[in-house]
Coordinates of C-alpha atoms in Angstrom, one line a residue:
Chain A
M1 CA -2.8 25.4 14.9
I2 CA -2.2 23.9 11.5
S3 CA -0.4 20.6 11.8
I4 CA 2.5 19.9 9.5
Y5 CA 1.3 16.4 9.1
K6 CA -1.1 14.8 6.7
R7 CA -4.0 12.9 8.0
P8 CA -7.1 11.1 6.7
Y9 CA -10.1 13.4 6.5
L10 CA -13.6 12.7 7.7
C11 CA -15.9 14.1 5.0
T12 CA -19.7 14.4 4.9
I13 CA -21.5 12.8 2.0
V14 CA -23.7 15.4 0.5
K15 CA -24.8 13.8 -2.8
K16 CA -25.2 10.3 -4.1
E17 CA -26.8 9.1 -7.3
E18 CA -26.8 6.0 -9.4
T19 CA -26.3 7.5 -12.8
A20 CA -25.9 4.2 -14.7
P21 CA -26.4 0.6 -13.6
G22 CA -23.8 0.1 -10.9
I23 CA -22.2 3.5 -11.4
F24 CA -22.4 5.9 -8.4
D25 CA -21.8 9.6 -8.5
M26 CA -20.9 10.8 -5.0
T27 CA -20.0 14.2 -3.6
I28 CA -18.3 14.9 -0.2
I29 CA -17.3 18.1 1.6
S30 CA -13.7 18.7 2.3
E31 CA -12.0 22.1 2.2
E32 CA -8.6 20.5 2.6
I33 CA -9.0 18.2 -0.4
T34 CA -10.4 20.9 -2.7
R35 CA -7.5 23.1 -1.7
Q36 CA -4.9 20.4 -2.6
A37 CA -6.4 18.3 -5.4
K38 CA -5.0 18.3 -8.9
P39 CA -6.5 16.6 -12.0
G40 CA -5.5 12.9 -12.2
Q41 CA -5.1 12.4 -8.4
F42 CA -7.1 9.9 -6.4
L43 CA -8.7 9.4 -3.0
N44 CA -8.2 6.2 -1.0
I45 CA -11.5 5.7 0.7
R46 CA -12.4 3.5 3.7
C47 CA -15.7 2.2 2.4
A48 CA -17.1 1.2 5.8
D49 CA -15.8 0.9 9.3
T50 CA -15.5 -2.9 9.2
L51 CA -12.8 -5.5 9.7
S52 CA -14.3 -7.8 7.1
T53 CA -13.4 -5.5 4.1
L54 CA -10.1 -4.0 5.2
L55 CA -8.5 -2.1 2.4
R56 CA -9.4 1.4 1.3
R57 CA -10.5 1.7 -2.3
P58 CA -8.6 4.0 -4.6
I59 CA -11.1 6.2 -6.6
S60 CA -10.1 9.0 -8.9
I61 CA -11.3 12.6 -8.3
C62 CA -13.9 13.4 -10.9
D63 CA -14.2 17.1 -10.1
I64 CA -13.9 19.7 -7.4
D65 CA -15.8 22.9 -6.5
K66 CA -13.5 25.1 -4.5
E67 CA -16.3 27.5 -3.5
K68 CA -18.6 24.9 -2.3
K69 CA -15.7 22.8 -0.9
E70 CA -17.1 19.9 -2.8
V71 CA -15.2 16.8 -4.0
R72 CA -17.0 14.7 -6.5
F73 CA -16.0 11.1 -7.4
V74 CA -17.7 8.5 -9.5
F75 CA -17.2 4.8 -9.1
Q76 CA -18.4 1.4 -10.3
V77 CA -19.6 -1.2 -7.9
K78 CA -17.2 -4.1 -8.6
G79 CA -17.0 -6.0 -5.3
E80 CA -17.6 -5.9 -1.6
G81 CA -15.8 -2.6 -0.9
T82 CA -17.5 -0.5 -3.6
R83 CA -20.8 -2.1 -2.7
L84 CA -20.4 -1.0 0.9
L85 CA -19.5 2.5 -0.3
A86 CA -22.6 2.7 -2.6
N87 CA -24.7 1.8 0.5
R88 CA -23.4 4.8 2.5
S89 CA -26.1 7.5 3.2
L90 CA -26.2 11.2 2.8
G91 CA -24.9 13.0 5.9
E92 CA -22.6 10.1 6.9
L93 CA -18.9 10.7 7.4
L94 CA -16.5 9.1 5.0
D95 CA -12.9 8.4 6.0
V96 CA -10.8 9.7 3.0
L97 CA -7.1 9.7 2.5
G98 CA -5.9 12.1 -0.2
P99 CA -5.5 13.6 -2.6
L100 CA -2.8 11.0 -3.5
G101 CA -0.6 10.3 -6.5
T102 CA 0.7 12.3 -9.4
S103 CA -1.5 14.6 -11.6
F104 CA -1.9 15.3 -15.2
T105 CA 0.4 18.0 -16.4
V106 CA -1.8 21.0 -17.2
D107 CA 0.2 23.4 -19.4
N108 CA -1.5 26.1 -21.4
S109 CA 1.3 26.3 -23.9
F110 CA -0.2 23.2 -25.5
S111 CA -2.4 24.5 -28.3
R112 CA -5.0 21.8 -28.4
P113 CA -5.1 18.8 -26.0
A114 CA -7.0 15.6 -26.6
L115 CA -8.6 13.8 -23.7
I116 CA -9.5 10.2 -24.3
G117 CA -11.3 8.0 -21.8
G118 CA -12.8 4.5 -21.8
G119 CA -15.4 3.2 -19.4
I120 CA -14.7 4.1 -15.8
G121 CA -11.5 5.9 -17.1
V122 CA -13.6 8.9 -18.2
F123 CA -14.2 10.1 -14.6
P124 CA -10.8 11.8 -13.8
L125 CA -10.8 13.5 -17.2
L126 CA -13.7 15.8 -16.2
F127 CA -11.5 17.5 -13.6
L128 CA -8.7 17.8 -16.3
A129 CA -11.1 19.3 -18.8
N130 CA -12.2 21.8 -16.2
A131 CA -8.6 22.7 -15.6
Y132 CA -8.0 23.5 -19.3
R133 CA -11.3 25.1 -20.3
S134 CA -9.7 26.1 -23.6
S135 CA -10.2 24.5 -26.9
M136 CA -9.8 20.7 -26.7
D137 CA -11.0 17.5 -28.1
V138 CA -12.7 15.0 -25.8
F139 CA -13.4 11.3 -26.8
L140 CA -15.3 9.1 -24.4
G141 CA -15.9 5.5 -25.0
F142 CA -18.5 3.3 -23.3
R143 CA -19.6 -0.3 -23.7
T144 CA -23.2 0.4 -24.5
K145 CA -25.8 3.2 -24.3
E146 CA -27.0 2.6 -20.8
M147 CA -23.4 2.9 -19.4
V148 CA -22.9 6.5 -20.8
V149 CA -22.3 8.9 -18.0
L150 CA -21.1 12.5 -17.5
E151 CA -22.0 13.4 -21.1
Q152 CA -23.6 16.7 -20.2
D153 CA -20.8 17.6 -17.7
F154 CA -18.2 17.2 -20.5
K155 CA -20.4 19.0 -23.1
R156 CA -20.7 22.0 -20.8
I157 CA -16.9 22.4 -21.1
C158 CA -16.3 21.0 -24.5
P159 CA -19.5 21.1 -26.7
D160 CA -17.9 18.9 -29.3
T161 CA -17.3 16.0 -27.0
V162 CA -17.6 12.8 -28.9
I163 CA -19.2 9.7 -27.4
A164 CA -18.6 6.3 -28.8
T165 CA -20.1 2.9 -27.8
D166 CA -18.5 -0.4 -28.5
D167 CA -21.9 -1.8 -29.7
G168 CA -23.0 1.3 -31.6
S169 CA -26.1 1.7 -29.4
Y170 CA -25.2 5.4 -28.9
G171 CA -23.0 8.0 -30.5
V172 CA -20.3 6.8 -32.8
S173 CA -19.9 3.1 -33.2
G174 CA -16.6 1.4 -32.2
Y175 CA -13.6 2.2 -30.2
V176 CA -12.6 5.8 -29.3
T177 CA -9.0 5.2 -30.2
R178 CA -10.0 5.3 -33.9
L179 CA -11.5 8.7 -33.5
L180 CA -8.3 9.9 -31.8
E181 CA -6.2 8.5 -34.5
E182 CA -8.1 10.5 -37.2
N183 CA -7.5 13.6 -35.2
I184 CA -3.8 13.2 -34.6
K185 CA -3.3 12.1 -38.2
Q186 CA -4.5 15.6 -39.2
G187 CA -2.1 17.2 -36.6
K188 CA -5.0 18.6 -34.5
N189 CA -3.6 17.8 -31.1
D190 CA -0.2 18.4 -29.5
I191 CA -0.8 16.4 -26.3
V192 CA -3.0 13.5 -25.4
Y193 CA -4.3 12.5 -22.0
A194 CA -5.7 9.0 -21.6
C195 CA -7.4 7.0 -18.9
G196 CA -9.1 3.6 -19.4
P197 CA -8.6 -0.1 -19.9
E198 CA -5.1 -1.3 -20.7
P199 CA -5.7 -2.2 -24.4
M200 CA -6.9 1.4 -24.9
L201 CA -3.9 2.9 -23.2
K202 CA -1.5 0.6 -25.2
K203 CA -3.2 1.8 -28.4
V204 CA -2.9 5.5 -27.4
Q205 CA 0.7 5.0 -26.5
S206 CA 1.7 3.4 -29.8
M207 CA -0.3 5.9 -31.8
C208 CA 1.2 8.9 -30.0
S209 CA 4.6 7.4 -30.4
A210 CA 4.1 6.9 -34.1
Y211 CA 2.9 10.5 -34.6
G212 CA 5.5 12.0 -32.2
I213 CA 3.0 13.5 -29.8
P214 CA 3.5 13.4 -26.0
C215 CA 0.9 11.6 -24.0
Q216 CA 0.1 11.0 -20.4
L217 CA -1.5 7.7 -19.3
S218 CA -3.3 7.1 -16.0
L219 CA -2.6 3.5 -14.9
E220 CA -4.5 1.2 -12.7
Q221 CA -3.4 -1.7 -10.5
R222 CA -4.6 -3.4 -7.4
M223 CA -3.5 -1.2 -4.5
G224 CA -2.8 -1.6 -0.8
C225 CA -1.8 1.5 1.2
G226 CA -2.1 4.1 -1.5
I227 CA 0.9 6.0 -0.2
G228 CA 3.9 4.1 -1.6
A229 CA 4.7 1.9 1.4
C230 CA 3.4 -1.5 0.7
L231 CA 4.7 -1.8 -2.9
V232 CA 1.9 -4.0 -4.2
C233 CA 0.7 -1.8 -7.1
A234 CA 3.7 -2.4 -9.3
C235 CA 4.0 -1.2 -12.9
K236 CA 6.9 -1.4 -15.4
I237 CA 8.6 1.9 -16.1
R238 CA 11.5 2.2 -18.5
T239 CA 15.0 3.0 -17.4
P240 CA 17.9 3.9 -19.6
K241 CA 19.0 0.2 -19.8
A242 CA 15.8 -1.8 -19.3
W243 CA 12.8 -1.3 -16.8
E244 CA 12.0 -1.2 -13.2
Y245 CA 8.9 -1.6 -11.0
K246 CA 7.5 1.7 -9.9
H247 CA 4.3 2.0 -8.1
V248 CA 1.0 3.3 -9.4
C249 CA -0.1 5.0 -6.1
K250 CA 2.9 7.2 -5.5
D251 CA 5.0 7.3 -8.7
G252 CA 1.7 7.4 -10.7
P253 CA -1.2 7.0 -11.4
V254 CA -0.2 9.4 -14.2
F255 CA 2.9 8.7 -16.2
W256 CA 4.3 10.0 -19.5
G257 CA 3.4 7.5 -22.2
N258 CA 7.1 6.9 -23.2
E259 CA 7.9 5.8 -19.7
V260 CA 5.4 3.0 -19.5
L261 CA 6.2 -0.5 -20.5
F262 CA 3.2 -2.7 -21.1
D263 CA 3.4 -6.5 -21.0
E264 CA 2.9 -8.1 -24.4
Chain B
M1 CA -2.4 7.4 37.9
N2 CA -1.0 9.9 35.4
D3 CA 1.4 7.8 33.4
A4 CA 2.6 4.3 33.1
N5 CA 6.0 2.9 32.2
M6 CA 5.8 1.9 28.5
K7 CA 9.5 1.0 28.1
V8 CA 10.5 -2.5 27.2
S9 CA 13.8 -4.0 26.5
I10 CA 14.7 -6.4 23.7
C11 CA 18.0 -8.0 24.5
G12 CA 19.5 -4.9 26.0
V13 CA 18.0 -2.5 23.4
E14 CA 15.5 -0.3 25.2
L15 CA 12.4 0.7 23.3
K16 CA 10.4 3.7 24.5
N17 CA 7.2 1.7 24.0
P18 CA 6.6 -1.8 22.7
V19 CA 5.2 -0.8 19.3
I20 CA 7.3 -1.7 16.2
T21 CA 6.4 -1.4 12.6
A22 CA 6.2 -4.8 10.9
S23 CA 8.7 -5.3 8.1
G24 CA 7.3 -4.7 4.6
T25 CA 4.4 -2.6 5.7
F26 CA 6.3 0.6 6.4
G27 CA 8.8 1.0 3.6
F28 CA 11.8 2.9 5.1
G29 CA 9.5 5.2 7.1
R30 CA 9.5 8.0 4.6
E31 CA 5.8 7.7 3.6
Y32 CA 4.6 7.6 7.2
A33 CA 6.9 10.5 8.3
E34 CA 4.4 12.7 6.4
Y35 CA 1.7 11.6 8.8
Y36 CA 3.4 11.7 12.2
D37 CA 6.7 12.1 14.1
L38 CA 8.4 8.7 13.8
S39 CA 10.0 9.3 17.2
R40 CA 6.8 8.2 18.7
L41 CA 7.5 4.6 17.7
G42 CA 9.3 2.0 19.8
A43 CA 11.2 0.9 16.8
I44 CA 11.0 0.9 13.0
C45 CA 11.6 -2.4 11.2
V46 CA 12.3 -1.6 7.6
K47 CA 11.3 -3.3 4.4
G48 CA 13.0 -6.7 3.9
L49 CA 16.5 -6.2 2.5
T50 CA 18.5 -8.5 0.3
L51 CA 22.2 -8.4 -0.7
N52 CA 21.4 -7.2 -4.2
P53 CA 18.4 -5.1 -5.3
R54 CA 15.3 -7.1 -6.2
Q55 CA 12.5 -6.1 -8.5
G56 CA 9.9 -8.3 -6.8
N57 CA 7.1 -10.3 -8.3
R58 CA 4.8 -9.5 -11.1
P59 CA 1.5 -7.7 -10.2
P60 CA -1.2 -8.2 -9.1
R61 CA 0.6 -8.5 -5.8
I62 CA -2.4 -8.1 -3.5
A63 CA -5.8 -9.7 -2.9
E64 CA -8.3 -8.8 -0.3
T65 CA -9.8 -11.7 1.6
P66 CA -12.3 -11.7 4.6
A67 CA -10.6 -9.7 7.4
G68 CA -7.3 -10.0 5.7
I69 CA -5.0 -9.5 2.7
L70 CA -2.9 -11.8 0.7
N71 CA 0.3 -10.3 -0.7
S72 CA 3.1 -11.5 -2.9
V73 CA 5.4 -8.5 -3.2
G74 CA 8.4 -10.8 -3.4
L75 CA 10.9 -8.6 -1.5
Q76 CA 11.2 -5.7 -3.9
N77 CA 14.0 -3.6 -2.3
P78 CA 17.0 -1.5 -3.3
G79 CA 19.6 -3.8 -1.6
V80 CA 21.3 -3.5 1.7
K81 CA 24.0 -1.1 0.5
H82 CA 21.5 1.4 -0.8
F83 CA 19.7 1.1 2.5
I84 CA 22.8 2.0 4.5
E85 CA 23.7 4.9 2.2
H86 CA 20.3 6.5 1.6
E87 CA 17.8 5.3 4.2
I88 CA 19.7 5.1 7.5
P89 CA 20.6 8.8 7.5
F90 CA 16.9 9.6 7.1
L91 CA 15.9 7.2 9.8
K92 CA 18.6 8.5 12.2
Q93 CA 16.8 11.9 12.4
F94 CA 14.2 10.2 14.6
D95 CA 14.5 9.2 18.2
T96 CA 13.6 5.6 17.7
K97 CA 15.4 2.3 17.1
I98 CA 16.1 0.8 13.7
I99 CA 15.7 -2.8 12.9
A100 CA 17.1 -4.1 9.6
N101 CA 15.2 -7.1 8.2
I102 CA 17.4 -9.3 6.1
S103 CA 16.7 -12.2 3.6
G104 CA 19.0 -14.3 1.5
N105 CA 19.2 -17.1 -1.0
T106 CA 22.0 -18.8 0.9
I107 CA 23.4 -18.8 4.4
E108 CA 26.5 -17.0 3.1
E109 CA 24.3 -14.1 1.8
Y110 CA 22.7 -13.7 5.3
C111 CA 26.2 -13.7 6.8
R112 CA 27.5 -11.2 4.3
M113 CA 24.6 -8.9 5.0
A114 CA 25.2 -9.1 8.8
E115 CA 28.8 -8.1 8.1
I116 CA 27.8 -5.2 5.9
L117 CA 25.4 -4.0 8.6
Y118 CA 28.1 -4.3 11.3
D119 CA 28.9 -0.5 11.4
S120 CA 25.7 0.7 9.9
G121 CA 24.2 2.1 13.0
V122 CA 21.1 -0.2 13.0
D123 CA 20.1 -1.3 16.5
L124 CA 18.8 -4.8 15.8
I125 CA 18.8 -7.3 13.0
E126 CA 15.8 -9.3 12.1
M127 CA 16.6 -12.4 10.1
N128 CA 13.7 -13.3 7.8
I129 CA 13.7 -17.1 7.3
S130 CA 10.0 -17.1 6.7
C131 CA 9.1 -15.1 3.5
P132 CA 6.5 -17.1 1.6
N133 CA 6.9 -15.1 -1.6
V134 CA 10.4 -15.9 -2.9
K135 CA 11.4 -19.2 -4.6
Q136 CA 14.8 -19.7 -3.0
G137 CA 15.8 -19.0 0.6
G138 CA 13.2 -17.2 2.7
V139 CA 10.9 -19.8 4.1
A140 CA 13.2 -22.6 3.0
F141 CA 15.4 -22.0 6.0
G142 CA 12.6 -21.6 8.4
T143 CA 10.6 -24.8 8.3
K144 CA 13.1 -27.4 9.6
A145 CA 14.5 -27.1 13.2
D146 CA 18.0 -28.2 12.2
T147 CA 18.3 -25.6 9.5
V148 CA 16.9 -22.9 11.8
Y149 CA 19.5 -23.8 14.3
H150 CA 22.3 -23.9 11.8
I151 CA 21.6 -20.6 10.0
T152 CA 21.1 -18.8 13.3
Q153 CA 24.4 -20.1 14.6
E154 CA 26.2 -19.0 11.4
V155 CA 24.7 -15.6 11.0
K156 CA 25.1 -14.8 14.7
K157 CA 28.9 -15.1 14.3
Y158 CA 28.8 -12.0 12.0
C159 CA 26.3 -9.9 13.9
R160 CA 27.3 -7.0 16.1
Q161 CA 23.6 -6.2 16.9
P162 CA 21.2 -8.5 18.7
L163 CA 19.7 -11.0 16.3
I164 CA 16.0 -11.5 16.0
V165 CA 14.9 -14.6 14.1
K166 CA 11.5 -14.2 12.4
L167 CA 9.6 -17.4 12.4
S168 CA 7.1 -18.8 9.9
P169 CA 3.7 -20.0 11.0
N170 CA 3.7 -22.5 8.0
V171 CA 5.1 -25.3 10.2
T172 CA 3.7 -28.2 12.1
D173 CA 5.2 -27.1 15.5
I174 CA 6.4 -23.5 15.8
K175 CA 7.8 -24.3 19.3
E176 CA 10.5 -26.5 17.7
M177 CA 11.6 -23.7 15.4
A178 CA 11.7 -21.2 18.3
K179 CA 13.8 -23.5 20.4
A180 CA 16.1 -24.2 17.5
A181 CA 16.6 -20.4 17.1
Q182 CA 17.3 -19.9 20.8
D183 CA 19.7 -22.8 20.8
G184 CA 21.4 -21.4 17.8
G185 CA 22.1 -18.1 19.6
A186 CA 19.1 -15.9 18.7
D187 CA 18.6 -13.0 21.0
A188 CA 14.9 -12.8 20.3
V189 CA 12.3 -14.3 18.0
S190 CA 9.5 -12.5 16.1
L191 CA 6.3 -14.2 15.0
I192 CA 4.3 -14.7 13.0
N193 CA 5.2 -14.0 9.4
T194 CA 2.3 -14.4 7.0
L195 CA 0.4 -17.6 6.4
L196 CA 0.6 -19.1 2.9
G197 CA -2.8 -18.6 1.2
M198 CA -4.5 -18.4 -2.1
A199 CA -7.5 -16.6 -3.7
I200 CA -9.1 -17.6 -7.0
D201 CA -11.2 -15.4 -9.2
I202 CA -14.0 -17.8 -10.1
Y203 CA -15.0 -15.9 -13.2
T204 CA -11.6 -16.1 -14.9
R205 CA -10.7 -19.3 -13.0
R206 CA -7.3 -17.8 -12.3
P207 CA -5.6 -17.0 -9.0
V208 CA -5.9 -13.3 -8.1
L209 CA -2.2 -13.0 -7.4
A210 CA 0.2 -13.3 -10.4
N211 CA 2.4 -15.4 -8.1
N212 CA -0.7 -17.7 -7.5
V213 CA -0.1 -17.9 -3.8
G214 CA 0.9 -15.3 -1.2
G215 CA 1.1 -14.4 2.5
L216 CA -2.1 -13.8 4.5
S217 CA -2.1 -11.1 7.1
G218 CA -4.6 -9.0 9.0
P219 CA -7.2 -9.6 11.7
A220 CA -8.0 -13.0 10.1
V221 CA -4.7 -14.4 11.3
K222 CA -4.7 -12.9 14.8
P223 CA -6.0 -15.8 16.8
I224 CA -3.4 -18.1 15.2
A225 CA -0.7 -15.6 16.0
V226 CA -1.7 -15.2 19.6
R227 CA -1.8 -18.9 20.0
M228 CA 1.7 -19.3 18.5
V229 CA 3.1 -16.5 20.7
W230 CA 1.7 -18.2 23.7
E231 CA 3.1 -21.6 22.7
V232 CA 6.5 -20.2 22.0
A233 CA 6.6 -18.2 25.3
S234 CA 6.2 -21.6 27.1
V235 CA 9.4 -23.0 25.6
V236 CA 11.9 -20.1 25.2
D237 CA 13.5 -17.6 27.6
I238 CA 14.4 -15.0 25.0
P239 CA 12.1 -12.1 24.2
I240 CA 9.3 -12.5 21.7
I241 CA 8.0 -9.8 19.3
G242 CA 4.4 -10.7 18.6
M243 CA 2.6 -9.8 15.5
G244 CA -0.3 -10.8 13.3
G245 CA -3.4 -8.7 12.7
I246 CA -2.9 -6.1 15.4
M247 CA -5.3 -3.2 14.7
N248 CA -5.4 -1.4 18.0
G249 CA -4.1 -1.2 21.6
E250 CA -6.4 -4.0 22.8
D251 CA -5.0 -6.4 20.2
A252 CA -1.4 -5.5 21.3
I253 CA -2.3 -6.1 25.0
E254 CA -3.6 -9.6 24.0
F255 CA -0.2 -10.4 22.4
M256 CA 1.7 -9.2 25.5
L257 CA -0.5 -11.2 27.8
A258 CA 0.3 -14.2 25.6
G259 CA 4.0 -13.6 26.2
A260 CA 5.2 -11.0 23.8
T261 CA 7.7 -8.3 25.1
A262 CA 7.0 -6.1 22.1
V263 CA 4.5 -6.1 19.2
A264 CA 4.7 -5.3 15.6
V265 CA 1.9 -3.6 13.6
G266 CA 1.7 -4.4 9.9
T267 CA -1.5 -4.6 7.8
A268 CA -3.1 -1.9 9.9
N269 CA -0.7 0.7 8.5
F270 CA -2.3 0.2 5.1
I271 CA -5.8 0.9 6.4
D272 CA -4.8 3.9 8.6
P273 CA -1.4 5.5 8.2
L274 CA -1.7 6.5 11.9
A275 CA -2.3 3.0 13.1
C276 CA 1.0 2.6 15.0
V277 CA 0.6 5.7 17.1
K278 CA -3.0 4.8 17.8
V279 CA -1.8 1.4 19.1
V280 CA 0.7 3.2 21.3
D281 CA -2.1 5.4 22.7
G282 CA -4.4 2.4 23.1
I283 CA -1.8 0.5 25.1
R284 CA -1.3 3.5 27.4
N285 CA -5.0 4.0 27.9
Y286 CA -5.4 0.3 28.9
L287 CA -2.5 0.6 31.4
L288 CA -4.0 3.8 32.9
S289 CA -7.5 2.5 33.0
Y290 CA -6.4 -0.6 35.0
D291 CA -3.8 1.1 37.2
I292 CA -1.0 -0.9 35.7
E293 CA 2.2 1.0 36.5
D294 CA 4.6 -0.9 34.3
I295 CA 3.8 -2.6 31.0
N296 CA 6.4 -5.3 31.7
S297 CA 4.2 -6.6 34.5
I298 CA 1.6 -7.9 32.0
I299 CA 4.0 -9.8 29.7
G300 CA 3.0 -13.5 29.7
K301 CA 0.4 -12.9 32.4
V302 CA -2.5 -14.7 30.7
E303 CA -4.3 -16.8 33.3
L304 CA -5.3 -20.1 31.8
N305 CA -8.6 -21.7 32.4

């Protein structure tokens, strides 16, 4: 009998690789998640069965393979939770809640989307690129050469993917937002999708607003439950008169750019 | 033994089992209703309500600490009237009891909320005089015995439903607060609210929470909570709702042995959306394993050394 209720899934870890210093590329098996997942959504993962590190860690879905029932996610070791997750072994079961949150709007009536990601923000864009598979522009920014990941994965879908590094050690030198601006100045794109650090999102938002192009931003905030109950992951969203706190886990993580109000 | 009695009574309101959701960890139940039938709960205590809507504190509002979490949500809620109009009809679909948790800036606000809730159909009112995350009100009413007595007495005048007073652990002697609540006319007390805490990011030298300080919950606080429930049970006759770090049935039993008639599950809901029903099952398994026919027979039955 199929239950009408959602539940956390126990998923076998089938792949794990450290693809850059502190960046782990992991794949789990879950028919349920591959069936439901949309680009931009995330998983809330119990890193280890321990009381010392209680909270799940929200990690965006990097890609899915429906045939193989594989769910891929990439994460950076930032603290105790992600360190525990990186230490998990192949064959072990991972307690995963999801897919959670809103997704990027995939609409084939857009003639040429631009995808822009910075640092760990590039991961969910691979799933999005796979969903489009049409002509698009992809701009990926990293701090330095050794942190560049997923380059080949993106180039398989979009051969013209542009890589930029802040220090110029690989690809184009400087911030990716400059590359996006050149593009939209020429009217090449009619929708922009962005995920990355807040300064990058702010820049994308103001640029798209200036050129009158819709954009979707994937936001990040410290989370608790991941399902909209604890209300900790607040973000400012515009209302007709002012703004209100919505929540990244349930109302987001993906918002339309013109909804989001960043603090000065 | 095939089954055990799980029913408990909180001041005349019968709960089908002693498991309640802790306020602020369960929203208004909607999110968790996607995971299980809320009728399996003894009662649902909803997100803390205020007279007018509140936006809450700036983010970050959460920090993880060893075996616990610090939060500073700051009572973000849509206001008591919105709750009555939009959330009670949803909650009424389920065969469980509803507890409205109220907070105010002034005694008058608490009284006004009790008045507004008079005909709302909620089964119990929990008066929060222990929120560590708001500047005015909240914990300001909960740390002196004479103000606990006074506010309880005033708010009780306007309550149709039994009144639970939620106590703060951030006091020198919680027994004094519990006695003051009982003397003021409280029908029950619930404890503990969160312990005031702080976490500092040593690399930025700034507190992790935008509010600088917040309330600590989770397994880290459980021994303190059990001790306080036990202390309060020794000085009051009214029922106690015990909470603080309950993760499973065994933890719930511990609180009941210390003197709690019912228990509330909070932080565990964030880790496992099915935590509350697992606590219900865990309590039942304990009763069956030890041939205990009635859960009421273990309340306060800790045998001291």
